[in-house]
Amino acid sequence: MTLRPQVRDLIDAGPFPDEDADEESIERTEQLLDRITKPVTDEEAQALATVFGPDDCYGMSWTLLHLIETAPGAHTARYPAHPANPWRELLNNRVAAGEN
């Protein structure tokens, strides 16, 4: 899997913290997310879809979603479902809505 170092760093940091996390964790996640430039590749988009946390994370989940949607194949992509993660479901629903 060929990912840019900035993308790899965010993925290696693990899922986004929830909004109850300490300020340092949230700031670190924001810094890592801000280092990734658009557009992302299809491969990077699939990998990035795995780092959504349980909530909005002060808007960073929306930023991540929009970053993922910059991938060239974003309008036809399918992201692996995860029962505890509504963000991947939202990504798939947005793809499905674009197909109609």
mmCIF file with all atom_site columns, C-alpha atoms in Angstrom:
data_model
loop_
_atom_site.group_PDB
_atom_site.id
_atom_site.type_symbol
_atom_site.label_atom_id
_atom_site.label_alt_id
_atom_site.label_comp_id
_atom_site.label_asym_id
_atom_site.label_entity_id
_atom_site.label_seq_id
_atom_site.pdbx_PDB_ins_code
_atom_site.Cartn_x
_atom_site.Cartn_y
_atom_site.Cartn_z
_atom_site.occupancy
_atom_site.B_iso_or_equiv
_atom_site.pdbx_formal_charge
_atom_site.auth_seq_id
_atom_site.auth_comp_id
_atom_site.auth_asym_id
_atom_site.auth_atom_id
_atom_site.pdbx_PDB_model_num
ATOM 1   C CA . MET A 1 1   ? 0.000   0.000  0.000  1.00 0.00 ? 1   MET A CA 1
ATOM 2   C CA . THR A 1 2   ? 1.550   3.276  -1.100 1.00 0.00 ? 2   THR A CA 1
ATOM 3   C CA . LEU A 1 3   ? 0.471   6.111  1.137  1.00 0.00 ? 3   LEU A CA 1
ATOM 4   C CA . ARG A 1 4   ? 2.033   9.509  1.582  1.00 0.00 ? 4   ARG A CA 1
ATOM 5   C CA . PRO A 1 5   ? 3.829   9.882  4.926  1.00 0.00 ? 5   PRO A CA 1
ATOM 6   C CA . GLN A 1 6   ? 1.273   12.451 6.129  1.00 0.00 ? 6   GLN A CA 1
ATOM 7   C CA . VAL A 1 7   ? -1.581  10.010 5.499  1.00 0.00 ? 7   VAL A CA 1
ATOM 8   C CA . ARG A 1 8   ? 0.328   7.162  7.112  1.00 0.00 ? 8   ARG A CA 1
ATOM 9   C CA . ASP A 1 9   ? 0.980   9.296  10.218 1.00 0.00 ? 9   ASP A CA 1
ATOM 10  C CA . LEU A 1 10  ? -2.740  9.984  10.695 1.00 0.00 ? 10  LEU A CA 1
ATOM 11  C CA . ILE A 1 11  ? -3.641  6.333  10.203 1.00 0.00 ? 11  ILE A CA 1
ATOM 12  C CA . ASP A 1 12  ? -0.900  5.188  12.578 1.00 0.00 ? 12  ASP A CA 1
ATOM 13  C CA . ALA A 1 13  ? -2.286  7.539  15.251 1.00 0.00 ? 13  ALA A CA 1
ATOM 14  C CA . GLY A 1 14  ? -5.441  5.423  15.293 1.00 0.00 ? 14  GLY A CA 1
ATOM 15  C CA . PRO A 1 15  ? -9.084  6.433  15.350 1.00 0.00 ? 15  PRO A CA 1
ATOM 16  C CA . PHE A 1 16  ? -10.056 10.000 16.093 1.00 0.00 ? 16  PHE A CA 1
ATOM 17  C CA . PRO A 1 17  ? -10.578 10.678 19.781 1.00 0.00 ? 17  PRO A CA 1
ATOM 18  C CA . ASP A 1 18  ? -14.060 11.458 20.981 1.00 0.00 ? 18  ASP A CA 1
ATOM 19  C CA . GLU A 1 19  ? -15.016 14.959 22.089 1.00 0.00 ? 19  GLU A CA 1
ATOM 20  C CA . ASP A 1 20  ? -14.403 14.000 25.735 1.00 0.00 ? 20  ASP A CA 1
ATOM 21  C CA . ALA A 1 21  ? -10.714 13.308 25.081 1.00 0.00 ? 21  ALA A CA 1
ATOM 22  C CA . ASP A 1 22  ? -7.995  15.500 26.510 1.00 0.00 ? 22  ASP A CA 1
ATOM 23  C CA . GLU A 1 23  ? -7.089  18.670 24.654 1.00 0.00 ? 23  GLU A CA 1
ATOM 24  C CA . GLU A 1 24  ? -3.639  17.352 23.687 1.00 0.00 ? 24  GLU A CA 1
ATOM 25  C CA . SER A 1 25  ? -5.107  14.326 21.852 1.00 0.00 ? 25  SER A CA 1
ATOM 26  C CA . ILE A 1 26  ? -7.565  16.471 19.952 1.00 0.00 ? 26  ILE A CA 1
ATOM 27  C CA . GLU A 1 27  ? -4.909  19.021 18.988 1.00 0.00 ? 27  GLU A CA 1
ATOM 28  C CA . ARG A 1 28  ? -2.554  16.246 17.824 1.00 0.00 ? 28  ARG A CA 1
ATOM 29  C CA . THR A 1 29  ? -5.277  14.768 15.628 1.00 0.00 ? 29  THR A CA 1
ATOM 30  C CA . GLU A 1 30  ? -6.030  18.191 14.171 1.00 0.00 ? 30  GLU A CA 1
ATOM 31  C CA . GLN A 1 31  ? -2.354  18.775 13.373 1.00 0.00 ? 31  GLN A CA 1
ATOM 32  C CA . LEU A 1 32  ? -2.038  15.411 11.640 1.00 0.00 ? 32  LEU A CA 1
ATOM 33  C CA . LEU A 1 33  ? -5.215  15.983 9.625  1.00 0.00 ? 33  LEU A CA 1
ATOM 34  C CA . ASP A 1 34  ? -4.128  19.480 8.577  1.00 0.00 ? 34  ASP A CA 1
ATOM 35  C CA . ARG A 1 35  ? -0.862  18.113 7.110  1.00 0.00 ? 35  ARG A CA 1
ATOM 36  C CA . ILE A 1 36  ? -2.697  16.135 4.418  1.00 0.00 ? 36  ILE A CA 1
ATOM 37  C CA . THR A 1 37  ? -3.091  18.003 1.138  1.00 0.00 ? 37  THR A CA 1
ATOM 38  C CA . LYS A 1 38  ? -5.879  17.490 -1.361 1.00 0.00 ? 38  LYS A CA 1
ATOM 39  C CA . PRO A 1 39  ? -6.589  15.488 -3.375 1.00 0.00 ? 39  PRO A CA 1
ATOM 40  C CA . VAL A 1 40  ? -6.043  12.073 -1.833 1.00 0.00 ? 40  VAL A CA 1
ATOM 41  C CA . THR A 1 41  ? -5.672  8.920  -3.890 1.00 0.00 ? 41  THR A CA 1
ATOM 42  C CA . ASP A 1 42  ? -8.342  6.220  -3.939 1.00 0.00 ? 42  ASP A CA 1
ATOM 43  C CA . GLU A 1 43  ? -6.049  4.022  -1.861 1.00 0.00 ? 43  GLU A CA 1
ATOM 44  C CA . GLU A 1 44  ? -5.509  6.805  0.676  1.00 0.00 ? 44  GLU A CA 1
ATOM 45  C CA . ALA A 1 45  ? -9.266  7.448  0.849  1.00 0.00 ? 45  ALA A CA 1
ATOM 46  C CA . GLN A 1 46  ? -9.953  3.820  1.715  1.00 0.00 ? 46  GLN A CA 1
ATOM 47  C CA . ALA A 1 47  ? -7.280  3.884  4.412  1.00 0.00 ? 47  ALA A CA 1
ATOM 48  C CA . LEU A 1 48  ? -8.461  7.210  5.820  1.00 0.00 ? 48  LEU A CA 1
ATOM 49  C CA . ALA A 1 49  ? -12.002 5.882  6.168  1.00 0.00 ? 49  ALA A CA 1
ATOM 50  C CA . THR A 1 50  ? -10.715 3.670  8.975  1.00 0.00 ? 50  THR A CA 1
ATOM 51  C CA . VAL A 1 51  ? -9.761  6.546  11.303 1.00 0.00 ? 51  VAL A CA 1
ATOM 52  C CA . PHE A 1 52  ? -13.191 8.018  11.980 1.00 0.00 ? 52  PHE A CA 1
ATOM 53  C CA . GLY A 1 53  ? -13.945 8.119  15.675 1.00 0.00 ? 53  GLY A CA 1
ATOM 54  C CA . PRO A 1 54  ? -17.258 7.755  17.463 1.00 0.00 ? 54  PRO A CA 1
ATOM 55  C CA . ASP A 1 55  ? -18.389 11.355 17.084 1.00 0.00 ? 55  ASP A CA 1
ATOM 56  C CA . ASP A 1 56  ? -17.820 14.613 15.207 1.00 0.00 ? 56  ASP A CA 1
ATOM 57  C CA . CYS A 1 57  ? -14.547 15.340 17.033 1.00 0.00 ? 57  CYS A CA 1
ATOM 58  C CA . TYR A 1 58  ? -15.218 19.093 16.928 1.00 0.00 ? 58  TYR A CA 1
ATOM 59  C CA . GLY A 1 59  ? -15.811 19.065 13.175 1.00 0.00 ? 59  GLY A CA 1
ATOM 60  C CA . MET A 1 60  ? -12.709 17.086 12.252 1.00 0.00 ? 60  MET A CA 1
ATOM 61  C CA . SER A 1 61  ? -14.793 14.112 11.136 1.00 0.00 ? 61  SER A CA 1
ATOM 62  C CA . TRP A 1 62  ? -16.494 16.336 8.565  1.00 0.00 ? 62  TRP A CA 1
ATOM 63  C CA . THR A 1 63  ? -13.092 17.605 7.430  1.00 0.00 ? 63  THR A CA 1
ATOM 64  C CA . LEU A 1 64  ? -11.917 14.011 7.036  1.00 0.00 ? 64  LEU A CA 1
ATOM 65  C CA . LEU A 1 65  ? -15.073 13.051 5.132  1.00 0.00 ? 65  LEU A CA 1
ATOM 66  C CA . HIS A 1 66  ? -14.596 15.934 2.689  1.00 0.00 ? 66  HIS A CA 1
ATOM 67  C CA . LEU A 1 67  ? -10.912 15.054 2.310  1.00 0.00 ? 67  LEU A CA 1
ATOM 68  C CA . ILE A 1 68  ? -11.835 11.461 1.451  1.00 0.00 ? 68  ILE A CA 1
ATOM 69  C CA . GLU A 1 69  ? -14.298 12.760 -1.130 1.00 0.00 ? 69  GLU A CA 1
ATOM 70  C CA . THR A 1 70  ? -11.438 14.446 -3.031 1.00 0.00 ? 70  THR A CA 1
ATOM 71  C CA . ALA A 1 71  ? -10.236 11.033 -4.244 1.00 0.00 ? 71  ALA A CA 1
ATOM 72  C CA . PRO A 1 72  ? -10.744 10.530 -7.996 1.00 0.00 ? 72  PRO A CA 1
ATOM 73  C CA . GLY A 1 73  ? -12.966 7.486  -7.488 1.00 0.00 ? 73  GLY A CA 1
ATOM 74  C CA . ALA A 1 74  ? -14.901 8.899  -4.527 1.00 0.00 ? 74  ALA A CA 1
ATOM 75  C CA . HIS A 1 75  ? -18.187 9.092  -6.451 1.00 0.00 ? 75  HIS A CA 1
ATOM 76  C CA . THR A 1 76  ? -18.231 5.304  -6.998 1.00 0.00 ? 76  THR A CA 1
ATOM 77  C CA . ALA A 1 77  ? -16.238 4.046  -4.012 1.00 0.00 ? 77  ALA A CA 1
ATOM 78  C CA . ARG A 1 78  ? -17.511 1.600  -1.425 1.00 0.00 ? 78  ARG A CA 1
ATOM 79  C CA . TYR A 1 79  ? -16.150 1.895  2.075  1.00 0.00 ? 79  TYR A CA 1
ATOM 80  C CA . PRO A 1 80  ? -16.088 -1.072 4.456  1.00 0.00 ? 80  PRO A CA 1
ATOM 81  C CA . ALA A 1 81  ? -19.067 -0.929 6.783  1.00 0.00 ? 81  ALA A CA 1
ATOM 82  C CA . HIS A 1 82  ? -18.492 -0.838 10.491 1.00 0.00 ? 82  HIS A CA 1
ATOM 83  C CA . PRO A 1 83  ? -21.493 -1.167 12.802 1.00 0.00 ? 83  PRO A CA 1
ATOM 84  C CA . ALA A 1 84  ? -20.062 1.184  15.412 1.00 0.00 ? 84  ALA A CA 1
ATOM 85  C CA . ASN A 1 85  ? -19.039 3.840  12.914 1.00 0.00 ? 85  ASN A CA 1
ATOM 86  C CA . PRO A 1 86  ? -21.756 6.000  11.351 1.00 0.00 ? 86  PRO A CA 1
ATOM 87  C CA . TRP A 1 87  ? -19.215 8.005  9.352  1.00 0.00 ? 87  TRP A CA 1
ATOM 88  C CA . ARG A 1 88  ? -18.428 5.144  6.959  1.00 0.00 ? 88  ARG A CA 1
ATOM 89  C CA . GLU A 1 89  ? -22.148 4.574  6.518  1.00 0.00 ? 89  GLU A CA 1
ATOM 90  C CA . LEU A 1 90  ? -22.539 8.278  5.747  1.00 0.00 ? 90  LEU A CA 1
ATOM 91  C CA . LEU A 1 91  ? -19.778 8.044  3.119  1.00 0.00 ? 91  LEU A CA 1
ATOM 92  C CA . ASN A 1 92  ? -21.514 5.096  1.455  1.00 0.00 ? 92  ASN A CA 1
ATOM 93  C CA . ASN A 1 93  ? -24.882 6.864  1.595  1.00 0.00 ? 93  ASN A CA 1
ATOM 94  C CA . ARG A 1 94  ? -23.417 9.948  -0.079 1.00 0.00 ? 94  ARG A CA 1
ATOM 95  C CA . VAL A 1 95  ? -21.993 7.759  -2.865 1.00 0.00 ? 95  VAL A CA 1
ATOM 96  C CA . ALA A 1 96  ? -25.381 6.057  -3.303 1.00 0.00 ? 96  ALA A CA 1
ATOM 97  C CA . ALA A 1 97  ? -27.198 9.402  -3.401 1.00 0.00 ? 97  ALA A CA 1
ATOM 98  C CA . GLY A 1 98  ? -24.862 10.578 -6.154 1.00 0.00 ? 98  GLY A CA 1
ATOM 99  C CA . GLU A 1 99  ? -25.694 7.520  -8.250 1.00 0.00 ? 99  GLU A CA 1
ATOM 100 C CA . ASN A 1 100 ? -29.402 8.361  -8.336 1.00 0.00 ? 100 ASN A CA 1
#
